[in-house]
Amino acid sequence: MRYVTVSALSHPGLLRERNEDSLVVGPWTLCATVTQSPQSLVFPLGTPLVVAVADGLGGHPGGEVASALVVRRIASVGPVLSSEEAVRDAVHACNRAVYDAGAGDTGSELATMGTTVAGTVVRPDSLLAFNVGDSRVYAASRDGLRLVSTDDSPPLEPGQRTTSIVTQCLGGSRSYRAVHPHVTAESLSDGDRYLVCTDGLTDPVPPEVLEEVMRECDDGRAAFELWKAAIEAGGPDNITLAVIRVADT
């Protein structure tokens, strides 16, 4: 029997007062809270399984509201995300839902709330990776780490490794803005592994460190070591991540 193991955690980091990240693994959601250690879940490989993170925009009130809204909505439709078109439709619906949630009161502080989103839909023989914003999806192998998602960020200046600016997100403004989700199909084989994470991991931790951890560790150990690397690098932002592995019993 083929199955999917997902090991995930969400933590505010060392400098943020609250956690504005949210996480969805199948029907399970973790919103604006803290896990002290990785949580590992095992699912049979069959019905589409969605694993995604959402990072509420810093500097905008209600980031945790927007990220929670998005992952809960994705969890509700996850089992029917069987095609690239279905994933795009779901992301568009999430974008509209964020705007609708902030529009009830003209003077609401939630009017400009927003969030990024990145995730995977694991199917029997393939995987769909999707994102809007700068949260990421990586494919991991013993040979290295490959970025599958597409950052919605402006070009970096010489010598600059990261930026906090995003060129599109879900919500984030008073007037509605459509998004253009990035969706990529990947073939899927036993032993394949993926990392889904917010920029609280990728901003402070260099790619070579991510690659080393994913090469040497699996499942909960990999999730813990990635979190530890972000904390040792100063933990400047909320850290949310999920390590996905496909296997055959």
Short mmCIF file of C-alpha atoms in Angstrom, two decimals:
data_model
loop_
_atom_site.label_atom_id
_atom_site.label_comp_id
_atom_site.label_asym_id
_atom_site.label_seq_id
_atom_site.Cartn_x
_atom_site.Cartn_y
_atom_site.Cartn_z
CA MET A 1 0.00 0.00 0.00
CA ARG A 2 1.33 3.45 -0.90
CA TYR A 3 1.04 6.23 1.63
CA VAL A 4 2.04 9.85 2.32
CA THR A 5 3.79 10.95 5.50
CA VAL A 6 3.55 14.65 6.39
CA SER A 7 5.57 16.13 9.27
CA ALA A 8 4.74 19.74 10.06
CA LEU A 9 5.12 22.51 12.60
CA SER A 10 4.29 26.18 13.06
CA HIS A 11 6.13 28.51 15.42
CA PRO A 12 6.17 32.31 15.94
CA GLY A 13 9.97 32.54 15.89
CA LEU A 14 11.95 34.63 18.35
CA LEU A 15 11.03 38.21 17.43
CA ARG A 16 7.33 38.21 16.52
CA GLU A 17 4.69 38.72 19.20
CA ARG A 18 2.20 36.43 17.48
CA ASN A 19 2.05 33.77 14.81
CA GLU A 20 0.30 34.95 11.64
CA ASP A 21 1.01 31.72 9.73
CA SER A 22 -1.48 28.92 9.17
CA LEU A 23 -1.13 25.37 7.91
CA VAL A 24 -3.37 22.73 6.31
CA VAL A 25 -2.64 19.00 5.98
CA GLY A 26 -5.63 17.17 4.52
CA PRO A 27 -8.58 17.91 6.85
CA TRP A 28 -6.28 19.14 9.65
CA THR A 29 -5.60 22.85 10.08
CA LEU A 30 -3.33 24.75 12.43
CA CYS A 31 -4.09 28.46 12.54
CA ALA A 32 -2.10 31.22 14.26
CA THR A 33 -0.87 28.90 17.00
CA VAL A 34 2.30 27.10 18.10
CA THR A 35 3.51 23.51 17.92
CA GLN A 36 6.32 22.67 20.29
CA SER A 37 7.47 19.72 18.15
CA PRO A 38 6.71 18.37 14.65
CA GLN A 39 3.34 16.71 14.17
CA SER A 40 3.45 13.69 11.84
CA LEU A 41 0.41 12.38 9.97
CA VAL A 42 0.10 9.41 7.61
CA PHE A 43 -2.45 9.17 4.78
CA PRO A 44 -3.17 6.48 2.18
CA LEU A 45 -2.24 7.66 -1.31
CA GLY A 46 -5.47 8.00 -3.27
CA THR A 47 -7.87 10.89 -2.76
CA PRO A 48 -6.11 14.22 -3.46
CA LEU A 49 -4.25 15.31 -0.32
CA VAL A 50 -3.59 19.03 0.08
CA VAL A 51 -0.65 20.31 2.16
CA ALA A 52 -0.28 24.08 2.25
CA VAL A 53 0.98 27.04 4.27
CA ALA A 54 -0.34 30.60 4.39
CA ASP A 55 1.69 33.53 5.71
CA GLY A 56 -0.36 36.53 6.84
CA LEU A 57 1.12 39.79 5.59
CA GLY A 58 3.24 41.56 8.16
CA GLY A 59 2.45 45.25 8.61
CA HIS A 60 -1.21 44.66 7.71
CA PRO A 61 -3.76 44.12 10.50
CA GLY A 62 -5.49 40.75 10.40
CA GLY A 63 -2.75 38.69 8.81
CA GLU A 64 -3.62 35.74 11.03
CA VAL A 65 -7.30 36.11 10.06
CA ALA A 66 -6.50 36.00 6.35
CA SER A 67 -4.14 33.02 6.61
CA ALA A 68 -6.61 31.03 8.72
CA LEU A 69 -9.46 31.79 6.34
CA VAL A 70 -7.41 30.54 3.39
CA VAL A 71 -6.21 27.26 4.88
CA ARG A 72 -9.68 26.39 6.19
CA ARG A 73 -11.19 27.02 2.80
CA ILE A 74 -8.50 24.93 1.11
CA ALA A 75 -9.06 22.12 3.62
CA SER A 76 -12.76 22.08 2.76
CA VAL A 77 -12.13 21.58 -0.97
CA GLY A 78 -8.89 19.61 -0.79
CA PRO A 79 -10.34 16.19 -1.74
CA VAL A 80 -11.71 17.55 -5.05
CA LEU A 81 -8.55 19.34 -6.18
CA SER A 82 -7.92 16.79 -8.93
CA SER A 83 -6.67 19.10 -11.70
CA GLU A 84 -4.62 22.25 -12.30
CA GLU A 85 -7.81 24.11 -13.17
CA ALA A 86 -9.44 23.06 -9.89
CA VAL A 87 -6.42 24.32 -7.94
CA ARG A 88 -6.47 27.66 -9.75
CA ASP A 89 -10.20 28.00 -9.11
CA ALA A 90 -9.67 27.28 -5.41
CA VAL A 91 -6.94 29.92 -5.11
CA HIS A 92 -9.11 32.50 -6.90
CA ALA A 93 -11.97 31.67 -4.52
CA CYS A 94 -9.64 32.13 -1.54
CA ASN A 95 -8.59 35.53 -2.85
CA ARG A 96 -12.20 36.62 -3.21
CA ALA A 97 -13.01 35.28 0.28
CA VAL A 98 -10.23 37.37 1.87
CA TYR A 99 -11.58 40.52 0.23
CA ASP A 100 -15.16 39.67 1.17
CA ALA A 101 -14.18 39.05 4.80
CA GLY A 102 -12.60 42.50 5.10
CA ALA A 103 -15.34 44.40 3.29
CA GLY A 104 -18.13 44.19 5.87
CA ASP A 105 -17.21 47.50 7.49
CA THR A 106 -15.85 50.40 5.42
CA GLY A 107 -13.59 51.44 8.26
CA SER A 108 -12.62 47.91 9.26
CA GLU A 109 -8.98 47.39 10.16
CA LEU A 110 -9.23 44.10 8.27
CA ALA A 111 -9.90 45.82 4.95
CA THR A 112 -6.30 45.41 3.79
CA MET A 113 -5.50 42.05 5.38
CA GLY A 114 -3.70 39.63 3.11
CA THR A 115 -1.71 36.43 2.96
CA THR A 116 0.57 34.39 0.76
CA VAL A 117 -0.16 30.72 0.07
CA ALA A 118 1.93 27.80 -1.16
CA GLY A 119 1.22 24.12 -1.22
CA THR A 120 0.93 20.78 -2.91
CA VAL A 121 -1.86 18.45 -3.90
CA VAL A 122 -0.60 14.87 -3.74
CA ARG A 123 -2.32 12.49 -6.18
CA PRO A 124 -1.62 8.77 -6.88
CA ASP A 125 0.88 9.37 -9.69
CA SER A 126 1.52 13.10 -9.69
CA LEU A 127 1.76 16.19 -7.54
CA LEU A 128 0.46 19.69 -8.16
CA ALA A 129 2.48 22.53 -6.62
CA PHE A 130 0.88 25.96 -6.32
CA ASN A 131 1.62 29.36 -4.84
CA VAL A 132 0.83 33.06 -4.72
CA GLY A 133 3.43 35.22 -2.97
CA ASP A 134 6.80 34.17 -1.58
CA SER A 135 6.01 31.07 0.45
CA ARG A 136 7.69 28.14 -1.27
CA VAL A 137 7.53 24.53 -2.43
CA TYR A 138 10.74 22.54 -2.94
CA ALA A 139 11.34 19.07 -4.34
CA ALA A 140 14.02 17.26 -2.33
CA SER A 141 16.27 14.40 -3.39
CA ARG A 142 19.61 13.00 -2.28
CA ASP A 143 21.10 15.04 -5.13
CA GLY A 144 19.81 18.37 -3.86
CA LEU A 145 16.90 20.74 -3.44
CA ARG A 146 14.92 22.14 -6.37
CA LEU A 147 12.57 25.13 -6.14
CA VAL A 148 9.23 24.20 -7.70
CA SER A 149 7.19 27.29 -6.81
CA THR A 150 7.68 30.79 -8.28
CA ASP A 151 8.39 33.72 -5.96
CA ASP A 152 6.18 36.75 -6.54
CA SER A 153 8.94 39.21 -5.64
CA PRO A 154 10.80 42.00 -7.46
CA PRO A 155 14.27 41.23 -8.87
CA LEU A 156 16.97 41.18 -6.22
CA GLU A 157 19.76 43.73 -6.21
CA PRO A 158 23.36 42.47 -6.53
CA GLY A 159 24.37 40.87 -3.25
CA GLN A 160 20.78 40.76 -1.99
CA ARG A 161 19.52 37.25 -1.10
CA THR A 162 15.99 37.99 0.12
CA THR A 163 13.30 40.67 0.06
CA SER A 164 10.16 41.20 2.12
CA ILE A 165 8.28 42.70 -0.85
CA VAL A 166 5.71 40.59 -2.68
CA THR A 167 4.22 41.53 -6.05
CA GLN A 168 1.01 39.60 -5.53
CA CYS A 169 -0.83 38.01 -2.62
CA LEU A 170 -4.35 37.04 -1.59
CA GLY A 171 -6.07 40.22 -0.42
CA GLY A 172 -3.75 42.96 0.76
CA SER A 173 -5.57 46.04 -0.58
CA ARG A 174 -8.88 47.83 -0.13
CA SER A 175 -9.97 47.27 -3.72
CA TYR A 176 -10.15 43.81 -5.27
CA ARG A 177 -7.14 42.61 -7.24
CA ALA A 178 -7.15 39.39 -9.21
CA VAL A 179 -4.24 36.99 -8.77
CA HIS A 180 -2.42 34.72 -11.18
CA PRO A 181 -1.64 31.50 -9.30
CA HIS A 182 1.45 29.53 -10.22
CA VAL A 183 0.53 25.84 -10.66
CA THR A 184 3.06 23.17 -11.68
CA ALA A 185 2.53 19.44 -12.25
CA GLU A 186 5.23 16.99 -11.11
CA SER A 187 5.48 13.24 -11.64
CA LEU A 188 5.41 11.26 -8.39
CA SER A 189 7.31 8.11 -7.41
CA ASP A 190 7.94 6.23 -4.19
CA GLY A 191 10.54 8.01 -2.09
CA ASP A 192 9.83 11.47 -3.47
CA ARG A 193 9.96 14.24 -0.87
CA TYR A 194 8.79 17.83 -0.84
CA LEU A 195 9.17 20.81 1.50
CA VAL A 196 6.41 23.43 1.82
CA CYS A 197 7.31 26.47 3.91
CA THR A 198 6.87 30.16 4.66
CA ASP A 199 9.65 32.70 4.28
CA GLY A 200 10.27 32.54 8.03
CA LEU A 201 12.37 29.52 7.11
CA THR A 202 13.85 30.49 3.75
CA ASP A 203 14.79 34.10 4.54
CA PRO A 204 17.17 33.41 7.45
CA VAL A 205 18.38 29.94 6.40
CA PRO A 206 20.66 29.70 3.34
CA PRO A 207 19.69 27.23 0.57
CA GLU A 208 22.71 25.04 1.24
CA VAL A 209 21.59 24.49 4.84
CA LEU A 210 18.07 23.58 3.74
CA GLU A 211 19.58 21.17 1.23
CA GLU A 212 21.86 19.54 3.80
CA VAL A 213 19.04 18.96 6.28
CA MET A 214 16.72 17.50 3.64
CA ARG A 215 19.51 15.25 2.36
CA GLU A 216 20.39 13.88 5.78
CA CYS A 217 17.00 13.76 7.54
CA ASP A 218 13.45 12.54 6.89
CA ASP A 219 10.01 13.27 8.28
CA GLY A 220 9.82 14.70 11.81
CA ARG A 221 13.58 14.87 12.21
CA ALA A 222 13.87 16.97 9.05
CA ALA A 223 11.07 19.29 10.21
CA PHE A 224 12.73 19.75 13.60
CA GLU A 225 16.21 20.42 12.16
CA LEU A 226 14.83 22.96 9.68
CA TRP A 227 13.01 24.79 12.47
CA LYS A 228 16.17 24.65 14.61
CA ALA A 229 18.21 26.17 11.77
CA ALA A 230 15.77 29.08 11.50
CA ILE A 231 15.87 29.66 15.26
CA GLU A 232 19.68 29.54 15.33
CA ALA A 233 19.68 32.10 12.49
CA GLY A 234 17.76 34.50 14.73
CA GLY A 235 14.17 33.36 14.18
CA PRO A 236 13.16 36.79 12.83
CA ASP A 237 9.75 35.71 11.52
CA ASN A 238 7.03 33.12 11.96
CA ILE A 239 8.23 29.66 10.86
CA THR A 240 5.79 27.19 9.31
CA LEU A 241 6.79 24.15 7.30
CA ALA A 242 5.72 20.69 6.19
CA VAL A 243 7.92 17.84 4.97
CA ILE A 244 6.13 15.41 2.63
CA ARG A 245 7.31 11.91 1.77
CA VAL A 246 5.72 9.29 -0.49
CA ALA A 247 6.43 5.65 0.34
CA ASP A 248 5.28 2.09 -0.31
CA THR A 249 4.77 -0.44 2.45
#
